[in-house]
Short mmCIF file of C-alpha atoms and ligand atoms in Angstrom, two decimals:
data_model
loop_
_atom_site.label_atom_id
_atom_site.label_comp_id
_atom_site.label_asym_id
_atom_site.label_seq_id
_atom_site.Cartn_x
_atom_site.Cartn_y
_atom_site.Cartn_z
CA MET A 1 -76.03 15.07 45.52
CA HIS A 2 -73.73 12.08 45.82
CA ARG A 3 -73.76 9.80 48.80
CA SER A 4 -69.99 10.01 49.08
CA GLU A 5 -66.97 11.34 47.27
CA ILE A 6 -63.70 9.51 46.63
CA THR A 7 -60.77 11.74 45.75
CA ILE A 8 -57.60 10.45 44.11
CA ASN A 9 -54.69 12.84 44.56
CA LEU A 10 -52.19 12.24 41.75
CA GLY A 11 -49.84 14.87 43.20
CA ALA A 12 -49.43 12.69 46.29
CA LEU A 13 -48.90 9.66 44.05
CA ARG A 14 -46.11 11.42 42.15
CA ARG A 15 -44.41 12.43 45.38
CA ASN A 16 -44.59 8.83 46.61
CA VAL A 17 -43.07 7.57 43.35
CA ARG A 18 -40.19 10.04 43.75
CA THR A 19 -39.69 9.01 47.39
CA LEU A 20 -39.46 5.37 46.30
CA LEU A 21 -37.10 6.20 43.42
CA ARG A 22 -34.80 7.92 45.91
CA ALA A 23 -34.83 4.79 48.10
CA LEU A 24 -34.09 2.68 45.02
CA ASP A 25 -30.97 4.71 44.34
CA GLY A 26 -30.61 3.87 40.65
CA ALA A 27 -32.77 0.77 40.27
CA ARG A 28 -35.93 1.20 38.18
CA LEU A 29 -39.44 1.42 39.58
CA TRP A 30 -42.21 -0.56 37.94
CA ALA A 31 -45.67 0.63 38.98
CA VAL A 32 -48.00 -2.18 40.09
CA VAL A 33 -51.52 -1.17 39.03
CA LYS A 34 -53.32 -4.52 39.32
CA ALA A 35 -56.88 -4.68 40.73
CA ASP A 36 -57.62 -1.23 39.25
CA ALA A 37 -54.56 0.17 41.01
CA TYR A 38 -55.62 -1.16 44.42
CA GLY A 39 -58.96 0.61 43.96
CA HIS A 40 -57.40 3.95 42.91
CA GLY A 41 -58.06 3.70 39.14
CA ALA A 42 -55.45 2.04 36.93
CA VAL A 43 -55.50 4.43 33.97
CA ASP A 44 -55.05 7.59 36.07
CA VAL A 45 -52.45 6.04 38.33
CA ALA A 46 -50.44 4.57 35.46
CA GLY A 47 -50.16 7.95 33.72
CA ALA A 48 -49.08 9.76 36.88
CA ALA A 49 -46.59 7.05 37.86
CA LEU A 50 -44.99 7.02 34.40
CA GLY A 51 -44.84 10.81 34.47
CA ALA A 52 -43.02 10.71 37.81
CA GLY A 53 -40.37 8.27 36.62
CA ALA A 54 -41.81 4.73 36.69
CA SER A 55 -40.54 2.82 33.67
CA ALA A 56 -43.10 0.00 33.32
CA LEU A 57 -46.57 -1.04 34.48
CA CYS A 58 -47.37 -4.34 36.19
CA VAL A 59 -50.81 -6.01 36.28
CA ALA A 60 -52.10 -9.38 37.49
CA THR A 61 -54.03 -10.61 34.45
CA ILE A 62 -53.81 -10.46 30.67
CA PRO A 63 -57.24 -8.73 30.43
CA GLU A 64 -55.94 -6.03 32.83
CA GLY A 65 -52.91 -5.63 30.58
CA LEU A 66 -55.03 -5.42 27.42
CA ALA A 67 -57.24 -2.74 28.99
CA LEU A 68 -54.20 -0.63 29.86
CA ARG A 69 -52.71 -1.15 26.39
CA HIS A 70 -55.61 0.87 24.93
CA GLU A 71 -54.38 3.90 26.85
CA TYR A 72 -50.64 3.26 26.92
CA ARG A 73 -49.57 2.19 23.44
CA THR A 74 -45.83 1.91 23.86
CA GLU A 75 -45.06 1.49 27.57
CA ARG A 76 -43.88 -1.83 28.93
CA ILE A 77 -46.74 -3.76 30.54
CA ILE A 78 -45.83 -6.85 32.55
CA VAL A 79 -48.45 -9.44 33.57
CA LEU A 80 -47.44 -10.87 36.96
CA GLY A 81 -50.12 -13.56 37.28
CA PRO A 82 -50.28 -16.96 35.56
CA ALA A 83 -50.54 -16.80 31.77
CA GLY A 84 -54.15 -17.99 31.21
CA SER A 85 -55.59 -19.65 28.10
CA ASN A 86 -53.85 -19.98 24.74
CA ARG A 87 -56.25 -17.41 23.38
CA GLU A 88 -55.21 -14.91 26.07
CA VAL A 89 -51.54 -15.61 25.43
CA ALA A 90 -52.09 -14.90 21.72
CA GLN A 91 -53.81 -11.62 22.63
CA ALA A 92 -50.92 -10.75 24.94
CA ARG A 93 -48.47 -11.40 22.10
CA ASP A 94 -50.42 -9.17 19.69
CA ALA A 95 -50.62 -6.40 22.30
CA GLY A 96 -46.93 -6.60 23.15
CA LEU A 97 -47.48 -7.52 26.80
CA GLU A 98 -44.71 -9.25 28.76
CA LEU A 99 -45.60 -12.33 30.80
CA ALA A 100 -44.29 -13.79 34.05
CA ILE A 101 -43.84 -17.52 33.50
CA SER A 102 -43.89 -20.00 36.36
CA ASP A 103 -43.41 -23.27 34.49
CA SER A 104 -40.94 -24.53 31.91
CA GLU A 105 -43.30 -23.96 28.96
CA VAL A 106 -42.30 -20.61 27.51
CA PRO A 107 -44.77 -19.38 24.86
CA GLU A 108 -43.14 -18.30 21.59
CA GLY A 109 -42.98 -14.74 20.41
CA VAL A 110 -43.81 -13.15 23.77
CA ARG A 111 -41.25 -11.49 26.00
CA VAL A 112 -41.24 -13.30 29.32
CA HIS A 113 -39.90 -13.07 32.85
CA LEU A 114 -39.06 -16.41 34.47
CA LYS A 115 -40.38 -16.55 38.00
CA LEU A 116 -38.34 -18.48 40.51
CA ASP A 117 -39.93 -19.75 43.73
CA THR A 118 -37.32 -19.01 46.38
CA GLY A 119 -39.67 -19.39 49.37
CA MET A 120 -43.07 -17.84 48.64
CA GLY A 121 -44.44 -21.33 48.01
CA ARG A 122 -46.92 -20.11 45.41
CA TYR A 123 -46.24 -19.58 41.70
CA GLY A 124 -42.72 -20.11 40.44
CA LEU A 125 -40.13 -22.54 39.11
CA SER A 126 -38.14 -24.43 41.72
CA GLU A 127 -35.12 -24.38 39.42
CA LEU A 128 -34.05 -21.99 36.72
CA PRO A 129 -33.78 -23.58 33.25
CA SER A 130 -31.27 -22.06 30.87
CA PRO A 131 -33.25 -19.01 29.65
CA ALA A 132 -34.65 -19.14 26.10
CA ASN A 133 -34.43 -16.21 23.70
CA GLU A 134 -37.79 -14.82 24.73
CA VAL A 135 -36.63 -14.32 28.31
CA VAL A 136 -36.04 -10.66 29.20
CA GLY A 137 -36.26 -10.89 32.98
CA LEU A 138 -35.78 -13.08 36.04
CA MET A 139 -37.88 -12.55 39.12
CA THR A 140 -38.90 -13.85 42.50
CA HIS A 141 -41.43 -12.67 45.07
CA LEU A 142 -40.71 -12.25 48.79
CA ALA A 143 -43.05 -13.81 51.36
CA THR A 144 -41.95 -11.76 54.38
CA ALA A 145 -40.44 -8.44 53.23
CA ASP A 146 -42.78 -6.65 55.67
CA SER A 147 -42.42 -9.00 58.63
CA ASP A 148 -39.31 -11.23 58.67
CA ALA A 149 -36.13 -9.73 57.24
CA VAL A 150 -34.10 -12.85 58.04
CA PHE A 151 -36.25 -15.09 55.85
CA ALA A 152 -36.50 -12.38 53.16
CA ARG A 153 -32.69 -12.15 53.03
CA LYS A 154 -32.51 -15.93 52.56
CA GLN A 155 -34.84 -15.66 49.58
CA ILE A 156 -32.83 -12.78 48.14
CA GLU A 157 -29.60 -14.74 48.53
CA ARG A 158 -31.08 -17.85 46.85
CA PHE A 159 -32.21 -15.66 43.97
CA ARG A 160 -28.86 -13.90 43.71
CA VAL A 161 -26.95 -17.19 43.52
CA ALA A 162 -29.40 -18.80 41.04
CA THR A 163 -29.37 -15.80 38.67
CA GLU A 164 -25.79 -14.57 39.01
CA GLN A 165 -24.72 -15.79 35.58
CA TYR A 166 -27.66 -14.03 33.90
CA SER A 167 -27.00 -10.51 35.07
CA HIS A 168 -27.60 -9.27 31.49
CA LEU A 169 -31.32 -9.95 32.09
CA ALA A 170 -33.50 -7.62 34.20
CA ARG A 171 -33.52 -9.12 37.67
CA HIS A 172 -36.36 -8.01 39.95
CA VAL A 173 -37.33 -9.05 43.46
CA ALA A 174 -38.50 -6.11 45.57
CA ASN A 175 -42.06 -5.17 46.45
CA SER A 176 -42.79 -1.96 48.40
CA ALA A 177 -41.68 -3.27 51.80
CA ALA A 178 -38.40 -4.49 50.34
CA VAL A 179 -37.76 -1.19 48.56
CA LEU A 180 -38.02 0.58 51.93
CA ARG A 181 -36.25 -1.92 54.21
CA LEU A 182 -34.04 -4.30 52.20
CA PRO A 183 -31.58 -2.50 49.92
CA GLU A 184 -30.04 -5.84 48.90
CA SER A 185 -33.35 -6.65 47.17
CA HIS A 186 -33.19 -3.78 44.70
CA PHE A 187 -31.32 -5.45 41.79
CA ASP A 188 -32.38 -3.86 38.45
CA ALA A 189 -36.02 -3.00 39.13
CA ALA A 190 -38.63 -3.06 41.89
CA ARG A 191 -42.33 -3.88 41.52
CA CYS A 192 -43.98 -1.24 43.68
CA GLY A 193 -47.65 -1.18 44.55
CA VAL A 194 -48.92 -0.31 47.97
CA ALA A 195 -46.34 2.34 48.94
CA MET A 196 -46.99 4.25 45.72
CA TYR A 197 -50.56 4.72 46.96
CA GLY A 198 -49.25 6.20 50.20
CA LEU A 199 -50.24 3.10 52.13
CA SER A 200 -47.80 1.54 54.56
CA PRO A 201 -46.60 -1.97 53.64
CA PHE A 202 -46.06 -2.44 57.38
CA ASN A 203 -49.61 -1.37 58.27
CA THR A 204 -48.17 1.47 60.38
CA ASP A 205 -48.43 5.23 59.76
CA PRO A 206 -47.26 5.83 56.15
CA ALA A 207 -45.78 9.19 57.23
CA GLU A 208 -43.00 7.23 58.96
CA ASP A 209 -41.74 6.36 55.47
CA ASN A 210 -42.56 9.80 54.01
CA LEU A 211 -45.54 8.43 52.12
CA GLU A 212 -48.77 10.37 51.59
CA PRO A 213 -52.14 8.62 51.19
CA VAL A 214 -53.51 9.11 47.67
CA LEU A 215 -57.13 8.14 48.30
CA SER A 216 -59.52 10.03 50.53
CA TRP A 217 -63.20 9.33 51.10
CA HIS A 218 -65.69 11.94 52.30
CA THR A 219 -69.36 12.22 52.91
CA SER A 220 -71.71 14.08 55.25
CA LEU A 221 -74.23 13.19 57.94
CA ALA A 222 -77.57 12.20 56.41
CA GLN A 223 -79.49 12.21 59.67
CA VAL A 224 -78.88 13.11 63.31
CA LYS A 225 -80.93 11.80 66.20
CA LEU A 226 -81.02 11.50 69.95
CA LEU A 227 -81.31 7.99 71.33
CA GLN A 228 -82.94 7.71 74.75
CA PRO A 229 -81.55 5.15 77.21
CA GLY A 230 -82.57 1.68 76.02
CA GLN A 231 -83.01 2.76 72.39
CA SER A 232 -80.70 1.22 69.79
CA THR A 233 -79.35 1.83 66.29
CA GLY A 234 -79.00 -0.65 63.46
CA TYR A 235 -79.61 -4.33 62.77
CA GLY A 236 -79.51 -6.68 65.72
CA ARG A 237 -79.62 -3.80 68.25
CA GLN A 238 -75.85 -4.16 68.72
CA PHE A 239 -75.59 -0.61 70.12
CA ILE A 240 -78.00 0.32 72.88
CA ALA A 241 -77.75 3.79 74.42
CA GLN A 242 -77.03 3.76 78.16
CA ALA A 243 -77.65 7.50 78.50
CA PRO A 244 -79.19 10.05 76.09
CA THR A 245 -76.84 9.74 73.06
CA TRP A 246 -76.62 11.76 69.86
CA ILE A 247 -75.86 9.64 66.83
CA GLY A 248 -75.21 10.54 63.20
CA ILE A 249 -76.22 8.35 60.27
CA VAL A 250 -73.57 8.16 57.53
CA PRO A 251 -74.94 7.25 54.07
CA VAL A 252 -72.19 4.71 53.26
CA GLY A 253 -72.11 0.99 54.02
CA TYR A 254 -70.57 -2.31 53.06
CA GLY A 255 -72.20 -2.00 49.61
CA ASP A 256 -69.80 0.94 49.11
CA GLY A 257 -66.82 -0.90 50.53
CA PHE A 258 -67.11 0.22 54.15
CA ARG A 259 -66.83 -3.23 55.61
CA ARG A 260 -69.16 -4.77 58.14
CA ASP A 261 -66.28 -5.49 60.50
CA LEU A 262 -65.47 -1.77 60.88
CA THR A 263 -67.71 -1.30 63.91
CA GLY A 264 -65.52 0.50 66.46
CA ALA A 265 -63.36 2.21 63.81
CA GLU A 266 -62.63 5.91 64.22
CA ILE A 267 -63.64 8.39 61.52
CA ARG A 268 -63.90 12.19 61.64
CA VAL A 269 -67.15 14.09 61.93
CA ALA A 270 -66.98 17.90 61.79
CA GLY A 271 -63.24 17.57 62.29
CA GLU A 272 -63.35 15.43 65.42
CA PRO A 273 -62.68 11.71 65.88
CA ARG A 274 -65.87 9.67 66.35
CA ARG A 275 -66.54 5.92 66.72
CA VAL A 276 -68.59 3.80 64.38
CA VAL A 277 -71.28 2.12 66.51
CA GLY A 278 -73.75 -0.68 65.89
CA THR A 279 -73.90 -2.96 62.89
CA VAL A 280 -72.69 -1.53 59.57
CA SER A 281 -75.51 -1.91 57.00
CA MET A 282 -75.22 -2.20 53.23
CA ASP A 283 -76.01 1.50 52.67
CA SER A 284 -75.34 3.22 55.99
CA PHE A 285 -73.74 3.11 59.40
CA ALA A 286 -73.97 5.11 62.64
CA VAL A 287 -71.42 7.21 64.56
CA GLU A 288 -71.65 8.24 68.16
CA LEU A 289 -71.59 12.06 68.59
CA ASP A 290 -70.95 14.09 71.71
CA ARG A 291 -73.59 16.69 70.86
CA GLU A 292 -76.19 17.61 68.29
CA LEU A 293 -74.71 18.36 64.86
CA PRO A 294 -76.52 19.58 61.74
CA VAL A 295 -77.41 17.20 58.93
CA GLY A 296 -74.72 17.76 56.31
CA ALA A 297 -71.86 17.96 58.83
CA PRO A 298 -68.70 16.79 57.02
CA VAL A 299 -67.51 13.21 57.52
CA VAL A 300 -64.06 11.87 56.63
CA ILE A 301 -64.05 8.09 56.24
CA ILE A 302 -60.47 7.78 54.95
CA GLY A 303 -57.83 10.50 54.48
CA HIS A 304 -56.80 13.71 56.24
CA GLY A 305 -55.41 11.81 59.19
CA VAL A 306 -57.94 8.96 59.13
CA LEU A 307 -55.66 6.09 58.16
CA ALA A 308 -56.66 3.00 56.18
CA GLU A 309 -54.07 1.26 58.39
CA ALA A 310 -56.07 2.03 61.55
CA HIS A 311 -59.29 0.78 59.93
CA ALA A 312 -57.46 -2.37 58.79
CA ARG A 313 -56.41 -3.14 62.36
CA VAL A 314 -60.03 -2.85 63.54
CA ALA A 315 -61.21 -5.12 60.72
CA GLY A 316 -58.38 -7.62 61.21
CA THR A 317 -57.09 -7.12 57.68
CA ILE A 318 -54.55 -5.02 55.76
CA ASN A 319 -54.86 -1.60 54.12
CA TYR A 320 -54.53 -3.23 50.65
CA GLU A 321 -57.82 -5.07 51.09
CA LEU A 322 -59.70 -1.97 52.26
CA THR A 323 -58.80 0.28 49.33
CA CYS A 324 -59.32 -2.56 46.81
CA GLY A 325 -62.87 -2.80 48.16
CA VAL A 326 -63.86 0.88 47.89
CA LYS A 327 -66.57 1.16 45.19
CA THR A 328 -65.91 4.07 42.91
CA ASP A 329 -68.61 3.55 40.31
CA ALA A 330 -70.97 6.44 39.70
CA LEU A 331 -74.01 4.50 40.90
CA ARG A 332 -72.64 4.59 44.45
CA ALA A 333 -70.21 7.50 44.71
CA ARG A 334 -68.52 10.35 42.94
CA ARG A 335 -64.87 9.79 42.07
CA THR A 336 -62.71 12.87 41.50
CA VAL A 337 -59.11 13.03 40.40
CA VAL A 338 -57.10 16.02 41.63
CA ASP A 339 -53.50 17.04 41.40
CA GLY A 340 -52.75 18.49 44.81
C1 PLP B 401 -48.75 -7.30 43.95
C2 PLP B 401 -47.35 -7.65 43.67
C3 PLP B 401 -46.32 -6.74 43.95
C4 PLP B 401 -46.54 -5.40 44.64
O1 PLP B 401 -46.53 -5.56 46.04
P1 PLP B 401 -46.67 -4.29 47.03
O2 PLP B 401 -46.53 -4.89 48.37
O3 PLP B 401 -48.05 -3.75 46.79
O4 PLP B 401 -45.61 -3.34 46.66
C5 PLP B 401 -45.04 -7.09 43.57
N1 PLP B 401 -44.78 -8.28 42.98
C6 PLP B 401 -45.75 -9.19 42.72
C7 PLP B 401 -45.40 -10.47 42.06
C8 PLP B 401 -47.07 -8.91 43.06
O5 PLP B 401 -48.02 -9.81 42.81
#
């Protein structure tokens, strides 16, 4: 018996990829699978995304790219993060990875994308040098595609002007938010992560953009008890019953990726919304019930209407960070891949 079960629905992922391709209207979609595909499993996600029409894979580090190369021998793999040591660059060259380059030193024999800083203020060249032979792409990254379209359009315009004479190279700007809201950002390809996973780049309900969550997380009540007035649950006695109160103990905690700042979040127990109460422990947390339920009653932590976006608001973070943190290794949970 596993403490919890994480289900990755590749059918939903394929539908999201197709939804994004429709929005892109001819531009290519490159699937961003860094950080183990935002916690969803990079190898599974990459295969499904390519099958649904993505034409390249993007990762953050050379080791992530090398790991994917074992499974995907011929697909384009683009490393978005800084290049790393000379040894890593040599490995990238041997494995046929493409690298995003943010300074004027272009390594030889590797296909590269020059990254222009048009306003993100992070990695990137402030001016575009005349591209060397190794250069296959020109890119920039938007700081506010999800929050400030005016600033994002300024970045897009700077990029357009700076790269106009190199339109024979693949020009790419858009992340998920830009794919959905800023058609002028589409250029030749878009680097799509979060929306592909059915998570909203705007931290609102993904259904508004016809996206379906790919990850769901289930478990069941491990214990049920009645607290008498004055009795408490959990470390620090942060929840003290005012009246006789049924509570359920859920066998998942921050050691599994259910963060400590999720007290107050709403999950589903036996199909009904219930609040997380008291301090979240490493291996368990408590929910307030309205009546006695049997041990084993089903609990939905994420999925089936329980949105990562709602949890993120409670925790003061974004959906990206929550799914990246979900522990899928067999020592803590059972991970299943389905095609629904
Ligand atoms: C992570 C990343 C993306 C993907 O962003 P989403 O918001 O998840 O679509 C795109 N481009 C770069 C450079 C990134 O680092």
